[in-house]
Amino acid sequence: MSTTLPQLDAITGAPLIGTWASSLLYMAELHQAVYYFSNFKQDNWKLKSYVAAAFTIDTISVVADYACVYLYTITHAGDLVYLTKQNWAVPLHVISTACVAFLVQTFLAFLYWRFTKNTIIICFLSILILATLSAGFSTGLIVVLFPAFKDRNKVRISGTVYLITQVSADLLIAGGLLWQLMEAKSLFKGQRRINNMLNRLVSRTIQTGIGTAVIAVLALIVFLIDDKTNIPVGIMYTSGRVYVLSMLINLNIREFSGRSQNARTTSGQRGTVRITHGTTYNFTTDFYPSEPDRTSGYPVKSSVLATASIPETQPSEIEMVPADAKQVPEV
């Protein structure tokens, strides 16, 4: 049996560096989570439970990442046999990250559907999201059954499918949301406050949507070049954090005025901009289709609401609809 240590840079070094980057992102994620649960207490309990589930699973993934590095570098330091295998923390990381990706992609796809009601695209997105989850679970289970690095070729197909479908879903969701935001901007030319708000939403969508796709593409390229190392694993250590951050930022960006406010669909709230009929970005996802407007009596979408800073000299609420929408007179 060989007494030569394997290349530690690829086996333990890459995951170690990955945990450093992951730690920085997790601190940002924790900050965003505390902000959300502190400032949006009136959000529907289903949404808050959904966010809590994604955050909890991602925390499990973070713990698995630390455990993987600790077992390699401390508990089994110098153990040549152990260094030729993937420990239990690797499949746990893969499966938990796949679950986080599923939750966040479903959340963003749901937002897109609430804007557009485009059933065809949503069905295609659903197939990609489910394929990503299935391939992630398959990859994790294969690693459990065949932990040796020499058997990495057994996860080549499932791992490739996992990363490709993940990238496709991320880019399609981000592209769809960007398209809706740009359409909304075209409706409000010359309205500086609204355009500033939409510009911020465009920026956040690009940053969060492209971030996860870039990570997956890098991991895929490295994996296809050399599948006998932990470098792809180290790259993917940051993926779950970026996913949860994208969801939390999309929720927390509702606050623009610097004050702690809870976004609610009530007609008497000051400082809100409601854009209906799928022409803008949705943040208050209450998981129910509509609720009655307390002043006019007409049903309105409960989750097409974004908070903005509007001077008190202006009306407390501005209803914005497409130019060709039929106006219903107030009773």
mmCIF file of C-alpha atoms in Angstrom:
data_model
loop_
_atom_site.group_PDB
_atom_site.id
_atom_site.type_symbol
_atom_site.label_atom_id
_atom_site.label_comp_id
_atom_site.label_asym_id
_atom_site.label_seq_id
_atom_site.Cartn_x
_atom_site.Cartn_y
_atom_site.Cartn_z
ATOM 1 C CA MET A 1 0.000 0.000 0.000
ATOM 2 C CA SER A 2 1.282 3.479 -0.909
ATOM 3 C CA THR A 3 2.553 5.611 1.947
ATOM 4 C CA THR A 4 2.522 8.825 -0.079
ATOM 5 C CA LEU A 5 0.009 11.486 0.914
ATOM 6 C CA PRO A 6 -2.452 12.479 -1.824
ATOM 7 C CA GLN A 7 -2.512 16.030 -3.140
ATOM 8 C CA LEU A 8 -3.852 17.840 -0.065
ATOM 9 C CA ASP A 9 -4.430 21.106 -1.910
ATOM 10 C CA ALA A 10 -7.204 19.421 -3.899
ATOM 11 C CA ILE A 11 -8.491 17.123 -1.136
ATOM 12 C CA THR A 12 -8.549 19.373 1.938
ATOM 13 C CA GLY A 13 -7.317 22.787 0.760
ATOM 14 C CA ALA A 14 -10.242 23.577 -1.555
ATOM 15 C CA PRO A 15 -12.928 22.748 1.049
ATOM 16 C CA LEU A 16 -11.020 24.762 3.663
ATOM 17 C CA ILE A 17 -10.973 27.865 1.440
ATOM 18 C CA GLY A 18 -14.621 27.191 0.630
ATOM 19 C CA THR A 19 -15.532 27.342 4.324
ATOM 20 C CA TRP A 20 -13.826 30.735 4.617
ATOM 21 C CA ALA A 21 -15.936 32.202 1.819
ATOM 22 C CA SER A 22 -18.999 30.370 3.137
ATOM 23 C CA SER A 23 -18.514 31.876 6.606
ATOM 24 C CA LEU A 24 -18.506 35.419 5.237
ATOM 25 C CA LEU A 25 -21.680 34.786 3.248
ATOM 26 C CA TYR A 26 -23.360 33.070 6.188
ATOM 27 C CA MET A 27 -22.789 36.137 8.369
ATOM 28 C CA ALA A 28 -24.518 38.249 5.694
ATOM 29 C CA GLU A 29 -27.299 35.644 5.490
ATOM 30 C CA LEU A 30 -27.742 35.689 9.273
ATOM 31 C CA HIS A 31 -27.944 39.485 9.250
ATOM 32 C CA GLN A 32 -30.601 39.428 6.520
ATOM 33 C CA ALA A 33 -32.576 36.724 8.365
ATOM 34 C CA VAL A 34 -32.588 38.702 11.617
ATOM 35 C CA TYR A 35 -33.650 41.818 9.727
ATOM 36 C CA TYR A 36 -36.491 39.979 8.003
ATOM 37 C CA PHE A 37 -37.955 38.355 11.101
ATOM 38 C CA SER A 38 -37.571 41.598 13.089
ATOM 39 C CA ASN A 39 -39.135 43.976 10.566
ATOM 40 C CA PHE A 40 -41.751 41.922 8.725
ATOM 41 C CA LYS A 41 -43.591 40.277 11.596
ATOM 42 C CA GLN A 42 -46.953 40.740 9.876
ATOM 43 C CA ASP A 43 -46.020 38.562 6.892
ATOM 44 C CA ASN A 44 -48.115 35.452 6.468
ATOM 45 C CA TRP A 45 -46.995 32.600 8.752
ATOM 46 C CA LYS A 46 -46.617 30.307 5.753
ATOM 47 C CA LEU A 47 -44.072 32.623 4.176
ATOM 48 C CA LYS A 48 -42.171 33.015 7.447
ATOM 49 C CA SER A 49 -42.151 29.236 7.934
ATOM 50 C CA TYR A 50 -40.891 28.805 4.385
ATOM 51 C CA VAL A 51 -38.027 31.249 4.979
ATOM 52 C CA ALA A 52 -37.211 29.603 8.323
ATOM 53 C CA ALA A 53 -37.076 26.167 6.678
ATOM 54 C CA ALA A 54 -34.686 27.362 3.961
ATOM 55 C CA PHE A 55 -32.458 29.086 6.538
ATOM 56 C CA THR A 56 -32.421 26.020 8.823
ATOM 57 C CA ILE A 57 -31.510 23.585 6.028
ATOM 58 C CA ASP A 58 -28.770 25.932 4.849
ATOM 59 C CA THR A 59 -27.423 26.114 8.406
ATOM 60 C CA ILE A 60 -27.228 22.303 8.403
ATOM 61 C CA SER A 61 -25.269 22.561 5.149
ATOM 62 C CA VAL A 62 -22.847 25.026 6.761
ATOM 63 C CA VAL A 63 -22.283 22.670 9.714
ATOM 64 C CA ALA A 64 -21.651 19.801 7.286
ATOM 65 C CA ASP A 65 -19.038 21.901 5.472
ATOM 66 C CA TYR A 66 -17.172 22.627 8.700
ATOM 67 C CA ALA A 67 -17.406 18.971 9.773
ATOM 68 C CA CYS A 68 -15.964 17.805 6.443
ATOM 69 C CA VAL A 69 -12.877 19.993 6.792
ATOM 70 C CA TYR A 70 -12.416 19.160 10.488
ATOM 71 C CA LEU A 71 -12.563 15.416 9.878
ATOM 72 C CA TYR A 72 -10.019 15.634 7.053
ATOM 73 C CA THR A 73 -7.571 17.994 8.730
ATOM 74 C CA ILE A 74 -7.853 17.213 12.457
ATOM 75 C CA THR A 75 -9.611 13.965 13.391
ATOM 76 C CA HIS A 76 -8.063 11.915 10.562
ATOM 77 C CA ALA A 77 -4.978 13.983 9.844
ATOM 78 C CA GLY A 78 -2.355 11.810 8.155
ATOM 79 C CA ASP A 79 -4.771 8.889 7.724
ATOM 80 C CA LEU A 80 -3.959 7.818 4.167
ATOM 81 C CA VAL A 81 -6.962 5.512 3.848
ATOM 82 C CA TYR A 82 -9.398 8.171 5.079
ATOM 83 C CA LEU A 83 -8.012 10.743 2.656
ATOM 84 C CA THR A 84 -8.884 8.497 -0.282
ATOM 85 C CA LYS A 85 -12.597 8.642 0.578
ATOM 86 C CA GLN A 86 -15.332 11.231 0.833
ATOM 87 C CA ASN A 87 -16.619 11.452 4.396
ATOM 88 C CA TRP A 88 -20.307 11.576 5.362
ATOM 89 C CA ALA A 89 -20.356 15.377 5.347
ATOM 90 C CA VAL A 90 -19.933 15.532 1.548
ATOM 91 C CA PRO A 91 -23.241 13.844 0.618
ATOM 92 C CA LEU A 92 -24.990 15.747 3.420
ATOM 93 C CA HIS A 93 -23.736 18.981 1.877
ATOM 94 C CA VAL A 94 -24.898 17.953 -1.607
ATOM 95 C CA ILE A 95 -28.392 16.914 -0.473
ATOM 96 C CA SER A 96 -28.956 19.920 1.807
ATOM 97 C CA THR A 97 -27.789 22.336 -0.894
ATOM 98 C CA ALA A 98 -30.150 20.676 -3.381
ATOM 99 C CA CYS A 99 -33.020 21.178 -0.913
ATOM 100 C CA VAL A 100 -32.121 24.859 -0.429
ATOM 101 C CA ALA A 101 -31.931 25.373 -4.198
ATOM 102 C CA PHE A 102 -35.348 23.722 -4.572
ATOM 103 C CA LEU A 103 -36.951 25.971 -1.937
ATOM 104 C CA VAL A 104 -35.487 29.236 -3.260
ATOM 105 C CA GLN A 105 -36.049 28.439 -6.939
ATOM 106 C CA THR A 106 -39.659 27.485 -6.156
ATOM 107 C CA PHE A 107 -40.112 30.738 -4.234
ATOM 108 C CA LEU A 108 -38.789 32.859 -7.113
ATOM 109 C CA ALA A 109 -40.734 30.866 -9.704
ATOM 110 C CA PHE A 110 -43.882 31.449 -7.652
ATOM 111 C CA LEU A 111 -43.206 35.192 -7.711
ATOM 112 C CA TYR A 112 -42.794 35.090 -11.475
ATOM 113 C CA TRP A 113 -46.058 33.177 -11.862
ATOM 114 C CA ARG A 114 -47.908 35.724 -9.716
ATOM 115 C CA PHE A 115 -46.721 38.471 -12.082
ATOM 116 C CA THR A 116 -47.335 36.802 -15.405
ATOM 117 C CA LYS A 117 -49.671 33.804 -14.946
ATOM 118 C CA ASN A 118 -47.562 32.230 -17.722
ATOM 119 C CA THR A 119 -48.391 28.553 -17.209
ATOM 120 C CA ILE A 120 -46.134 27.249 -20.000
ATOM 121 C CA ILE A 121 -42.948 28.814 -18.644
ATOM 122 C CA ILE A 122 -43.844 27.847 -15.076
ATOM 123 C CA CYS A 123 -44.365 24.215 -16.127
ATOM 124 C CA PHE A 124 -40.946 24.224 -17.823
ATOM 125 C CA LEU A 125 -39.390 25.827 -14.738
ATOM 126 C CA SER A 126 -41.039 23.221 -12.522
ATOM 127 C CA ILE A 127 -39.494 20.431 -14.580
ATOM 128 C CA LEU A 128 -36.034 22.006 -14.272
ATOM 129 C CA ILE A 129 -36.416 22.592 -10.526
ATOM 130 C CA LEU A 130 -37.593 19.034 -9.866
ATOM 131 C CA ALA A 131 -34.810 17.656 -12.089
ATOM 132 C CA THR A 132 -32.263 19.654 -10.062
ATOM 133 C CA LEU A 133 -33.626 18.287 -6.786
ATOM 134 C CA SER A 134 -33.715 14.694 -8.080
ATOM 135 C CA ALA A 135 -30.190 14.877 -9.526
ATOM 136 C CA GLY A 136 -28.897 16.400 -6.284
ATOM 137 C CA PHE A 137 -30.379 13.597 -4.203
ATOM 138 C CA SER A 138 -29.081 10.991 -6.640
ATOM 139 C CA THR A 139 -25.573 12.443 -6.481
ATOM 140 C CA GLY A 140 -25.604 12.455 -2.687
ATOM 141 C CA LEU A 141 -26.865 8.871 -2.452
ATOM 142 C CA ILE A 142 -24.280 7.619 -4.959
ATOM 143 C CA VAL A 143 -21.521 9.228 -2.882
ATOM 144 C CA VAL A 144 -22.891 7.439 0.197
ATOM 145 C CA LEU A 145 -22.756 4.102 -1.626
ATOM 146 C CA PHE A 146 -19.410 4.736 -3.350
ATOM 147 C CA PRO A 147 -17.390 7.155 -1.168
ATOM 148 C CA ALA A 148 -13.943 6.461 -2.683
ATOM 149 C CA PHE A 149 -12.497 9.152 -4.944
ATOM 150 C CA LYS A 150 -11.628 6.453 -7.493
ATOM 151 C CA ASP A 151 -15.397 5.885 -7.898
ATOM 152 C CA ARG A 152 -16.173 9.522 -8.630
ATOM 153 C CA ASN A 153 -16.946 8.579 -12.223
ATOM 154 C CA LYS A 154 -20.172 7.009 -10.942
ATOM 155 C CA VAL A 155 -21.571 10.464 -10.097
ATOM 156 C CA ARG A 156 -20.418 12.065 -13.335
ATOM 157 C CA ILE A 157 -23.822 11.835 -15.046
ATOM 158 C CA SER A 158 -25.991 12.777 -12.070
ATOM 159 C CA GLY A 159 -23.597 15.535 -10.984
ATOM 160 C CA THR A 160 -23.536 17.018 -14.484
ATOM 161 C CA VAL A 161 -27.332 16.920 -14.747
ATOM 162 C CA TYR A 162 -27.607 18.505 -11.286
ATOM 163 C CA LEU A 163 -25.391 21.464 -12.155
ATOM 164 C CA ILE A 164 -26.755 22.008 -15.684
ATOM 165 C CA THR A 165 -30.411 22.009 -14.609
ATOM 166 C CA GLN A 166 -29.571 24.263 -11.675
ATOM 167 C CA VAL A 167 -27.880 26.810 -13.945
ATOM 168 C CA SER A 168 -30.743 26.647 -16.463
ATOM 169 C CA ALA A 169 -33.409 27.224 -13.815
ATOM 170 C CA ASP A 170 -31.479 30.107 -12.205
ATOM 171 C CA LEU A 171 -30.918 31.913 -15.503
ATOM 172 C CA LEU A 172 -34.479 31.388 -16.718
ATOM 173 C CA ILE A 173 -35.984 32.697 -13.462
ATOM 174 C CA ALA A 174 -33.644 35.709 -13.370
ATOM 175 C CA GLY A 175 -34.306 36.457 -17.044
ATOM 176 C CA GLY A 176 -38.073 36.262 -16.574
ATOM 177 C CA LEU A 177 -38.023 38.593 -13.583
ATOM 178 C CA LEU A 178 -35.761 41.053 -15.396
ATOM 179 C CA TRP A 179 -38.112 41.070 -18.384
ATOM 180 C CA GLN A 180 -41.052 41.960 -16.130
ATOM 181 C CA LEU A 181 -39.078 44.712 -14.400
ATOM 182 C CA MET A 182 -38.031 46.261 -17.711
ATOM 183 C CA GLU A 183 -41.652 46.213 -18.903
ATOM 184 C CA ALA A 184 -42.661 47.968 -15.686
ATOM 185 C CA LYS A 185 -39.999 50.640 -16.258
ATOM 186 C CA SER A 186 -41.384 51.355 -19.727
ATOM 187 C CA LEU A 187 -44.783 52.178 -18.189
ATOM 188 C CA PHE A 188 -43.425 54.798 -15.794
ATOM 189 C CA LYS A 189 -41.046 56.916 -17.864
ATOM 190 C CA GLY A 190 -40.326 60.244 -16.230
ATOM 191 C CA GLN A 191 -41.432 59.100 -12.782
ATOM 192 C CA ARG A 192 -38.140 59.311 -10.975
ATOM 193 C CA ARG A 193 -39.000 57.654 -7.658
ATOM 194 C CA ILE A 194 -40.621 54.643 -9.230
ATOM 195 C CA ASN A 195 -37.798 54.227 -11.755
ATOM 196 C CA ASN A 196 -35.205 54.464 -8.984
ATOM 197 C CA MET A 197 -37.025 51.706 -7.126
ATOM 198 C CA LEU A 198 -37.209 49.543 -10.252
ATOM 199 C CA ASN A 199 -33.508 50.142 -10.958
ATOM 200 C CA ARG A 200 -32.682 48.787 -7.513
ATOM 201 C CA LEU A 201 -34.841 45.731 -8.145
ATOM 202 C CA VAL A 202 -33.121 45.116 -11.490
ATOM 203 C CA SER A 203 -29.714 45.361 -9.820
ATOM 204 C CA ARG A 204 -30.655 42.919 -7.047
ATOM 205 C CA THR A 205 -32.181 40.456 -9.515
ATOM 206 C CA ILE A 206 -29.026 40.418 -11.645
ATOM 207 C CA GLN A 207 -26.746 40.031 -8.625
ATOM 208 C CA THR A 208 -28.668 37.212 -6.957
ATOM 209 C CA GLY A 209 -29.774 35.344 -10.091
ATOM 210 C CA ILE A 210 -26.418 35.356 -11.844
ATOM 211 C CA GLY A 211 -24.432 34.603 -8.666
ATOM 212 C CA THR A 212 -25.735 31.073 -8.160
ATOM 213 C CA ALA A 213 -25.422 30.314 -11.879
ATOM 214 C CA VAL A 214 -21.758 31.410 -11.983
ATOM 215 C CA ILE A 215 -20.909 29.225 -8.968
ATOM 216 C CA ALA A 216 -22.552 26.181 -10.563
ATOM 217 C CA VAL A 217 -20.838 26.767 -13.926
ATOM 218 C CA LEU A 218 -17.400 27.009 -12.288
ATOM 219 C CA ALA A 219 -18.036 23.840 -10.277
ATOM 220 C CA LEU A 220 -19.213 22.024 -13.420
ATOM 221 C CA ILE A 221 -16.145 23.016 -15.448
ATOM 222 C CA VAL A 222 -13.740 21.907 -12.711
ATOM 223 C CA PHE A 223 -15.699 18.688 -12.160
ATOM 224 C CA LEU A 224 -15.560 17.754 -15.851
ATOM 225 C CA ILE A 225 -11.825 18.523 -16.015
ATOM 226 C CA ASP A 226 -10.905 16.475 -12.925
ATOM 227 C CA ASP A 227 -13.548 14.550 -10.988
ATOM 228 C CA LYS A 228 -11.108 13.022 -8.504
ATOM 229 C CA THR A 229 -10.711 16.123 -6.313
ATOM 230 C CA ASN A 230 -12.739 18.147 -3.813
ATOM 231 C CA ILE A 231 -12.307 21.409 -5.709
ATOM 232 C CA PRO A 232 -15.906 21.363 -7.091
ATOM 233 C CA VAL A 233 -17.140 20.682 -3.551
ATOM 234 C CA GLY A 234 -15.200 23.678 -2.227
ATOM 235 C CA ILE A 235 -16.679 25.907 -4.929
ATOM 236 C CA MET A 236 -20.217 24.709 -4.178
ATOM 237 C CA TYR A 237 -19.793 25.432 -0.450
ATOM 238 C CA THR A 238 -21.004 28.987 -1.111
ATOM 239 C CA SER A 239 -23.991 28.015 -3.251
ATOM 240 C CA GLY A 240 -26.534 27.514 -0.464
ATOM 241 C CA ARG A 241 -25.638 30.821 1.164
ATOM 242 C CA VAL A 242 -26.116 32.709 -2.103
ATOM 243 C CA TYR A 243 -29.509 31.043 -2.652
ATOM 244 C CA VAL A 244 -30.884 31.968 0.768
ATOM 245 C CA LEU A 245 -29.420 35.458 0.493
ATOM 246 C CA SER A 246 -31.249 35.920 -2.811
ATOM 247 C CA MET A 247 -34.573 35.074 -1.171
ATOM 248 C CA LEU A 248 -33.971 37.213 1.918
ATOM 249 C CA ILE A 249 -32.790 40.207 -0.121
ATOM 250 C CA ASN A 250 -35.885 39.956 -2.324
ATOM 251 C CA LEU A 251 -38.022 40.084 0.818
ATOM 252 C CA ASN A 252 -36.064 42.722 2.722
ATOM 253 C CA ILE A 253 -35.798 45.126 -0.223
ATOM 254 C CA ARG A 254 -39.453 46.013 0.373
ATOM 255 C CA GLU A 255 -38.233 48.572 2.924
ATOM 256 C CA PHE A 256 -36.934 51.763 1.235
ATOM 257 C CA SER A 257 -37.835 54.558 3.663
ATOM 258 C CA GLY A 258 -35.358 53.689 6.420
ATOM 259 C CA ARG A 259 -38.187 53.008 8.883
ATOM 260 C CA SER A 260 -39.379 49.609 10.073
ATOM 261 C CA GLN A 261 -42.630 48.944 8.208
ATOM 262 C CA ASN A 262 -44.620 45.833 7.471
ATOM 263 C CA ALA A 263 -45.810 45.580 3.897
ATOM 264 C CA ARG A 264 -49.545 44.911 3.974
ATOM 265 C CA THR A 265 -52.260 45.044 1.370
ATOM 266 C CA THR A 266 -54.428 47.643 3.057
ATOM 267 C CA SER A 267 -55.822 50.665 1.305
ATOM 268 C CA GLY A 268 -55.076 53.073 4.129
ATOM 269 C CA GLN A 269 -51.350 52.522 4.454
ATOM 270 C CA ARG A 270 -49.281 55.578 3.639
ATOM 271 C CA GLY A 271 -46.295 55.327 1.352
ATOM 272 C CA THR A 272 -47.140 52.354 -0.856
ATOM 273 C CA VAL A 273 -47.094 51.827 -4.583
ATOM 274 C CA ARG A 274 -49.346 49.115 -5.960
ATOM 275 C CA ILE A 275 -48.818 47.950 -9.521
ATOM 276 C CA THR A 276 -51.427 45.451 -10.630
ATOM 277 C CA HIS A 277 -52.072 43.027 -13.491
ATOM 278 C CA GLY A 278 -48.564 41.578 -13.553
ATOM 279 C CA THR A 279 -46.635 44.704 -14.490
ATOM 280 C CA THR A 280 -44.158 44.851 -11.625
ATOM 281 C CA TYR A 281 -42.142 42.963 -9.075
ATOM 282 C CA ASN A 282 -43.813 41.091 -6.235
ATOM 283 C CA PHE A 283 -42.362 40.780 -2.754
ATOM 284 C CA THR A 284 -45.178 40.182 -0.272
ATOM 285 C CA THR A 285 -45.869 36.567 -1.142
ATOM 286 C CA ASP A 286 -48.661 35.541 1.224
ATOM 287 C CA PHE A 287 -49.455 32.266 -0.547
ATOM 288 C CA TYR A 288 -53.091 33.130 -1.096
ATOM 289 C CA PRO A 289 -54.437 34.712 -4.304
ATOM 290 C CA SER A 290 -56.317 37.780 -3.134
ATOM 291 C CA GLU A 291 -57.937 39.608 -0.286
ATOM 292 C CA PRO A 292 -60.633 42.292 -0.295
ATOM 293 C CA ASP A 293 -59.733 45.958 -0.496
ATOM 294 C CA ARG A 294 -61.277 47.490 2.633
ATOM 295 C CA THR A 295 -62.254 50.779 1.008
ATOM 296 C CA SER A 296 -63.455 50.004 -2.482
ATOM 297 C CA GLY A 297 -64.733 46.473 -1.884
ATOM 298 C CA TYR A 298 -63.018 45.186 -5.044
ATOM 299 C CA PRO A 299 -60.591 42.251 -4.763
ATOM 300 C CA VAL A 300 -56.929 43.104 -5.247
ATOM 301 C CA LYS A 301 -53.847 40.936 -5.500
ATOM 302 C CA SER A 302 -52.542 40.454 -1.979
ATOM 303 C CA SER A 303 -48.920 40.143 -3.002
ATOM 304 C CA VAL A 304 -48.377 42.792 -5.631
ATOM 305 C CA LEU A 305 -47.061 45.373 -3.239
ATOM 306 C CA ALA A 306 -43.751 47.159 -2.840
ATOM 307 C CA THR A 307 -42.929 49.815 -0.270
ATOM 308 C CA ALA A 308 -41.524 53.142 -1.473
ATOM 309 C CA SER A 309 -40.770 56.526 -0.002
ATOM 310 C CA ILE A 310 -43.424 59.043 -1.120
ATOM 311 C CA PRO A 311 -43.839 62.587 0.263
ATOM 312 C CA GLU A 312 -46.885 63.047 2.474
ATOM 313 C CA THR A 313 -48.153 65.796 0.169
ATOM 314 C CA GLN A 314 -48.965 63.133 -2.382
ATOM 315 C CA PRO A 315 -51.902 60.740 -2.099
ATOM 316 C CA SER A 316 -51.335 57.908 0.356
ATOM 317 C CA GLU A 317 -51.647 55.307 -2.393
ATOM 318 C CA ILE A 318 -51.109 55.383 -6.126
ATOM 319 C CA GLU A 319 -52.806 52.727 -8.207
ATOM 320 C CA MET A 320 -50.929 52.049 -11.441
ATOM 321 C CA VAL A 321 -52.355 49.829 -14.137
ATOM 322 C CA PRO A 322 -51.507 49.286 -17.804
ATOM 323 C CA ALA A 323 -52.821 51.888 -20.240
ATOM 324 C CA ASP A 324 -55.230 49.458 -21.880
ATOM 325 C CA ALA A 325 -56.711 48.208 -18.591
ATOM 326 C CA LYS A 326 -60.401 48.865 -18.080
ATOM 327 C CA GLN A 327 -61.008 51.300 -15.258
ATOM 328 C CA VAL A 328 -63.724 50.390 -12.724
ATOM 329 C CA PRO A 329 -65.501 53.413 -11.276
ATOM 330 C CA GLU A 330 -65.641 53.683 -7.507
ATOM 331 C CA VAL A 331 -69.041 53.278 -5.861
#
